[in-house]
Amino acid sequence: MLECRGLEKRAYDLFMQNLVKGTSHLGLGQEAVAAGFGTAMRPDDYTFCTYRGHNHTLVRGVPMTAILGELMGRACGLLRGKGGSMHLTSIQHGVMGSYAIVGAHLPIAAGAALSAQYRKTQQVTTAFFGDGTTNIGAFHEALNLAVVWKLPVVFVCENNLYMEYTPIEQVTAVKNPAADRAAAYGLKPILIDGNDVDVVYETALAAYEKARSGDGPSLIEAQTYRHGGHSRADPGKYRPSEEVEAWLARDPITNYRARLEKLGIDGETLGRIEADVQAAVDLATETAKESPKPPLEIAGIDVWADGGAEWRN
Amino acid sequence: MLECRGLEKRAYDLFMQNLVKGTSHLGLGQEAVAAGFGTAMRPDDYTFCTYRGHNHTLVRGVPMTAILGELMGRACGLLRGKGGSMHLTSIQHGVMGSYAIVGAHLPIAAGAALSAQYRKTQQVTTAFFGDGTTNIGAFHEALNLAVVWKLPVVFVCENNLYMEYTPIEQVTAVKNPAADRAAAYGLKPILIDGNDVDVVYETALAAYEKARSGDGPSLIEAQTYRHGGHSRADPGKYRPSEEVEAWLARDPITNYRARLEKLGIDGETLGRIEADVQAAVDLATETAKESPKPPLEIAGIDVWADGGAEWRN
Amino acid sequence: MAELSYREAVAAGIAQEMRRDPDVLFLGEDVAAAGGVFKATEGLLDEFGPKRVKDTPISEQAIIGATMGAAMTGLRPIAEIMFSDFFAVCWDLVANQIAKTRYMTDGQCSFPLVIRSANGGGSRFGAQHSQSIENWAMAIPGLKVVAPSTPADVKGLLAASIRDPDPVMFFEQKSLYSVKGEVPDGEHVDTLGTARVVCTGTDVTIAALAAMVPRALKAAKILKSEHGISASVIDIRSLVPLDTQTLLKSVSETGRLVTVEENPRLCGWGAEVASIVAEELFWDLDGPIVRVTTPHVPLPSAASLEDEVLPNVERIVRSVQRLVD
Amino acid sequence: MAELSYREAVAAGIAQEMRRDPDVLFLGEDVAAAGGVFKATEGLLDEFGPKRVKDTPISEQAIIGATMGAAMTGLRPIAEIMFSDFFAVCWDLVANQIAKTRYMTDGQCSFPLVIRSANGGGSRFGAQHSQSIENWAMAIPGLKVVAPSTPADVKGLLAASIRDPDPVMFFEQKSLYSVKGEVPDGEHVDTLGTARVVCTGTDVTIAALAAMVPRALKAAKILKSEHGISASVIDIRSLVPLDTQTLLKSVSETGRLVTVEENPRLCGWGAEVASIVAEELFWDLDGPIVRVTTPHVPLPSAASLEDEVLPNVERIVRSVQRLVD
Ligand SMILES: Cc1ncc(C[n+]2csc(CCOP(=O)(O)OP(=O)(O)O)c2C)c(N)n1
Ligand SMILES: Cc1ncc(C[n+]2csc(CCOP(=O)(O)OP(=O)(O)O)c2C)c(N)n1
Ligand SMILES: [Mg+2]
Ligand SMILES: [Mg+2]
């Protein structure tokens, strides 16, 4: 979680320094979901996430330098600048992509699960998405298919109360956009505190166990909150300040630190960890900054599996 | 109902005589749904139906000749042959179209309802669709939007147990594809005998009352069965014969006739009605057969509201 | 004349028409309270209220379906699809339903609606938020297709689109939102299906659309000043209806045609234009027809890479030079 | 050589590859137990069982999404979209996800998958079940696009598509399903990206695709016998990759090009081909480039009306005649 926080704060700074162009969507405040699930996964499990996927990518072990480098469009970037912030992917880490069209990755995740089921590999697929995503058609189709075929896939809705700027309750027929719809797919509703990493971890383990034992998919709604705006362009002014404050008080990191202290981990150890993380972020930042721009030729290749982009002879 | 039955049997015959080309989807056995709702509607209400929409079109008062003529591609056809069996539309009768892409008309129906709500006309929109349609994304989006905006629209799922050839239970996560999903949109489940026209009528009245008083949409699942195959090409062999027989015994027309007799309507009166309907079907058939082919020029017009089809100057 | 940004011209065009006609509604994701993610519709909610300016769920099929249903029952709705790439999730409603229903029903109903969308690249948003998809729409009979390059055209063509009795796909080039320009005061309504001759030359006709228009113009200036080549530049503005007369007239005068398309190469509007000219003006041509396009690849995200693939001024100059020399 | 119908060649091609490679799966609506609504996949469930041949719900996004996810994790899935018109409900998965993900991820993953679909008109199914949408796919970088005209090509190109490491959109022309033809015995695998010269002439090159190929051929015979015009007919077969060499060679020999497209006019593949020829062979041309297409309208349902708008032999003959005379 700390790494996520450190990395994304840095991403924000870099954005402000105009070193990150385009857009980027931070998960500041939502780190417990990515961290809890990421910790519960096996190394060969599959992750599918959204444009708000830096955290979910990092927790699978993808190096910070590769992530920051991608945000900055550098040669050291995970995708050498071809994808950008919204498309972080690292197949070798099981990060099967970050998808920028709302809901698109849910049926794709079902397909990866189908593949694992067919190949009998015991791999589980996790798809992360937001509250707003529950209102799009692909959500419905993916859930139904996954249940019908009993696929080993876990759908994780991070309900942060907003789509972009519009409160989710204003555009949704039910109160809990994922949990209140579980029954429509014959699933039991699972609604958890997404800011409590222990709760998230336990929930993840149970869902993975279910999936691995052939009992099919789960749909989990984790309640959480993003500390900042939707994307770099958004100061998030549409949110009542009491709401923001109440959720800042539920910061998953501060609260987890307090829990660890209560459990007897001394402040010095925690401080050391924090300093280490900060140092790692600093190092990654410097490394990425020093990385050159990608070679221009790569813009014209790798459309096809042969590495080329020819459409004619 | 009788007219529906008579008309569609005739459509079948004409198909067999190769006077109807392309495809056509009959609602033989499902007449009670169209008849019950059609009777409960006001003249200015809106109907949206599917390729299996002959019955729903007829019950709004569209002449048989125009329907049969359209099936045969004649000048007297409702659309002069430009739409065909799958696209029957008669705006003047409130038949806002028959849609051949599964689920597409559900959001469109929501839009007509939005319009009625905005214009404060008290018109209610009814959208008919099948069990298989509940698994497509547009269904989900339309239902959610209709509830969020409290639109005066009634969604009627005719569950005839099959999509084309595949049993609906094989591809659906819940038992009752519409009713078991009502809660996902904050609606109460309504599951009715779609072969009992009185039940259908009462259900329709209640839903229309709700919509007109501003209480928003309903989702109704009417259980029914098609006597024949999915479309002209399909003999329907994939269905167990006991199933077919059990449902033939629940024929909405035979049973309603029995009920009427029990209520004291004498057989002679009923026989006269039947004969009248048969005569009307015969007359419509002859009239349509005598109608010429449509003028060829109409193939190149009416893309635009000015009647033309020019894309350049 | 007031100076407006391309972005402000959007709200100005919608507001002008909403004031005039109570049947005009506007709906989309985050368009009302937030004023749109590109801030192109700010102020509309305040002026027209939540019955006419509506925030929707993330349900593009429902948005476009609702727009269609409203249009066929007497209203004149405007919908926003936030990024044009998202047309892919509601293409059925656009291409199969809205575009075809008038024809299929033998003209029983019309669809006076507009779908606006932020289109095109140059903003470093990556392959799924940067496409130029005006050609997807152009390929579908029953859709009108407009893509303005200036604030004045945004307002005037948007107003014309709203008044038009047919469905109009209105593509705003997102990298132009902050560009400013003079917009006529008072009611401003332009005419669909008319191209504009931006400048007149004698050696070659350069036909361009949206963000490619300023680049073509810049190229024309360089061609003139540095290479002595005199180019006409035509802003196509409207792909359907297509103002072939203006185009054909210009090419018949210059004898040469270069199209500048932002879209990936295959089946772009430039191909259509080339095929029209190659058939109808063949005997007047003094040389091959040349298309400058983005190569047939998705758009990369990094600034340096995106700039590498989008047609730029230098590439236009080089292509024209090679053709004319 | 055995005689197979176009329909039978589909099942034969899939079966050949499923026998060879256990990673090949097949999924779609009503494709397994029912053998497909066009009966083109009969027997596959019996031979390969329900783990490999799967009936799906009516959920095209789920079908294509599942196909993509399976392909990027080691399988080689084949999906069916029952009618190509239905691509409109899942176009995002095709155009934004499958087509772009390899490029966006800097080549980290590939998508060895095939999506088959019944495409095109002539069956009196009306505007929403008759479209020729191969151009929608051609316009998207990252998709290969194949459209065979004979049973042998169906089998051979389908096998090649299944073996290909990239996503292939495989368009079967539904009015050809009952057409019979010789298909090589034993394993038959063709090569993507190769056009076929169906017959060789000296006056004009006629380029056609799918159902237009037999019509073009018939037209060529009439042109020869009744008008003394000698035409080459080229079956394009594959739009992406496009065999421009075969095309350019033929046109450079004949000096004239007529394309015959089933699609509505705007932005069809013929426009792309015309623009290539107008640029690269301009100086070899002896006359305008002519496109024969369906006019830019949706397809009507009635037989007489549908026949009126689809390109027919007579219209091809007339167009060529006018060009050559
Ligand atoms: C199909 C589609 N529609 C709209 C968008 C624009 N968009 C990007 S993120 C977003 C909000 C998503 O909300 P939610 O699912 O709650 O996720 P969050 O951003 O809150 O994590 C929207 C509307 C999109 N990317 N794709
Ligand atoms: C998007 C889409 N997918 C598939 C089809 C092909 N199709 C036509 S009818 C049908 C079955 C529909 O089943 P259901 O909704 O139960 O209606 P029924 O035909 O039983 O009345 C299918 C799959 C289609 N028309 N549109
Ligand atoms: Mg959210
Ligand atoms: Mg059904």
JSON list of N, CA and C and ligand atoms in Angstrom, two decimals, chain A residues 30 51-52 130-133 158-164 168 226, ligand 3:
[
{"chain": "A", "resi": 30, "resn": "GLN", "atom": "N", "xyz": [-7.49, 4.35, -2.41]},
{"chain": "A", "resi": 30, "resn": "GLN", "atom": "CA", "xyz": [-8.09, 3.05, -2.73]},
{"chain": "A", "resi": 30, "resn": "GLN", "atom": "C", "xyz": [-7.06, 1.93, -2.67]},
{"chain": "A", "resi": 51, "resn": "TYR", "atom": "N", "xyz": [-7.95, 1.86, -16.46]},
{"chain": "A", "resi": 51, "resn": "TYR", "atom": "CA", "xyz": [-7.12, 3.07, -16.53]},
{"chain": "A", "resi": 51, "resn": "TYR", "atom": "C", "xyz": [-6.67, 3.52, -15.14]},
{"chain": "A", "resi": 52, "resn": "ARG", "atom": "N", "xyz": [-7.42, 3.19, -14.10]},
{"chain": "A", "resi": 52, "resn": "ARG", "atom": "CA", "xyz": [-7.01, 3.53, -12.74]},
{"chain": "A", "resi": 52, "resn": "ARG", "atom": "C", "xyz": [-6.27, 2.31, -12.18]},
{"chain": "A", "resi": 130, "resn": "GLY", "atom": "N", "xyz": [-14.90, -0.11, -11.45]},
{"chain": "A", "resi": 130, "resn": "GLY", "atom": "CA", "xyz": [-15.54, 0.85, -10.55]},
{"chain": "A", "resi": 130, "resn": "GLY", "atom": "C", "xyz": [-17.05, 0.69, -10.46]},
{"chain": "A", "resi": 131, "resn": "ASP", "atom": "N", "xyz": [-17.63, 1.45, -9.58]},
{"chain": "A", "resi": 131, "resn": "ASP", "atom": "CA", "xyz": [-19.08, 1.46, -9.39]},
{"chain": "A", "resi": 131, "resn": "ASP", "atom": "C", "xyz": [-19.82, 1.83, -10.67]},
{"chain": "A", "resi": 132, "resn": "GLY", "atom": "N", "xyz": [-19.29, 2.84, -11.38]},
{"chain": "A", "resi": 132, "resn": "GLY", "atom": "CA", "xyz": [-19.96, 3.29, -12.58]},
{"chain": "A", "resi": 132, "resn": "GLY", "atom": "C", "xyz": [-20.04, 2.21, -13.65]},
{"chain": "A", "resi": 133, "resn": "THR", "atom": "N", "xyz": [-19.09, 1.31, -13.61]},
{"chain": "A", "resi": 133, "resn": "THR", "atom": "CA", "xyz": [-18.98, 0.25, -14.60]},
{"chain": "A", "resi": 133, "resn": "THR", "atom": "C", "xyz": [-20.13, -0.75, -14.50]},
{"chain": "A", "resi": 158, "resn": "GLU", "atom": "N", "xyz": [-14.74, -1.66, -7.12]},
{"chain": "A", "resi": 158, "resn": "GLU", "atom": "CA", "xyz": [-14.29, -0.66, -6.16]},
{"chain": "A", "resi": 158, "resn": "GLU", "atom": "C", "xyz": [-15.28, 0.49, -6.20]},
{"chain": "A", "resi": 159, "resn": "ASN", "atom": "N", "xyz": [-16.17, 0.49, -5.25]},
{"chain": "A", "resi": 159, "resn": "ASN", "atom": "CA", "xyz": [-17.18, 1.55, -5.22]},
{"chain": "A", "resi": 159, "resn": "ASN", "atom": "C", "xyz": [-16.61, 2.77, -4.51]},
{"chain": "A", "resi": 160, "resn": "ASN", "atom": "N", "xyz": [-16.20, 3.75, -5.31]},
{"chain": "A", "resi": 160, "resn": "ASN", "atom": "CA", "xyz": [-15.68, 4.99, -4.73]},
{"chain": "A", "resi": 160, "resn": "ASN", "atom": "C", "xyz": [-16.70, 6.13, -4.82]},
{"chain": "A", "resi": 161, "resn": "LEU", "atom": "N", "xyz": [-17.94, 5.74, -4.97]},
{"chain": "A", "resi": 161, "resn": "LEU", "atom": "CA", "xyz": [-19.10, 6.65, -4.90]},
{"chain": "A", "resi": 161, "resn": "LEU", "atom": "C", "xyz": [-19.32, 7.54, -6.12]},
{"chain": "A", "resi": 162, "resn": "TYR", "atom": "N", "xyz": [-18.37, 7.58, -7.02]},
{"chain": "A", "resi": 162, "resn": "TYR", "atom": "CA", "xyz": [-18.52, 8.45, -8.19]},
{"chain": "A", "resi": 162, "resn": "TYR", "atom": "C", "xyz": [-18.12, 7.73, -9.47]},
{"chain": "A", "resi": 163, "resn": "MET", "atom": "N", "xyz": [-18.80, 8.05, -10.55]},
{"chain": "A", "resi": 163, "resn": "MET", "atom": "CA", "xyz": [-18.28, 7.67, -11.86]},
{"chain": "A", "resi": 163, "resn": "MET", "atom": "C", "xyz": [-17.18, 8.69, -12.16]},
{"chain": "A", "resi": 164, "resn": "GLU", "atom": "N", "xyz": [-17.33, 9.59, -13.14]},
{"chain": "A", "resi": 164, "resn": "GLU", "atom": "CA", "xyz": [-16.27, 10.60, -13.19]},
{"chain": "A", "resi": 164, "resn": "GLU", "atom": "C", "xyz": [-16.60, 11.68, -12.16]},
{"chain": "A", "resi": 168, "resn": "ILE", "atom": "N", "xyz": [-22.62, 8.13, -7.98]},
{"chain": "A", "resi": 168, "resn": "ILE", "atom": "CA", "xyz": [-23.16, 6.90, -8.53]},
{"chain": "A", "resi": 168, "resn": "ILE", "atom": "C", "xyz": [-24.63, 6.72, -8.17]},
{"chain": "A", "resi": 226, "resn": "ARG", "atom": "N", "xyz": [-11.76, 7.74, -3.52]},
{"chain": "A", "resi": 226, "resn": "ARG", "atom": "CA", "xyz": [-10.50, 8.29, -4.03]},
{"chain": "A", "resi": 226, "resn": "ARG", "atom": "C", "xyz": [-10.26, 9.65, -3.38]},
{"chain": "E", "resi": 3, "resn": "MG", "atom": "MG", "xyz": [-16.21, 5.11, -9.28]}
]
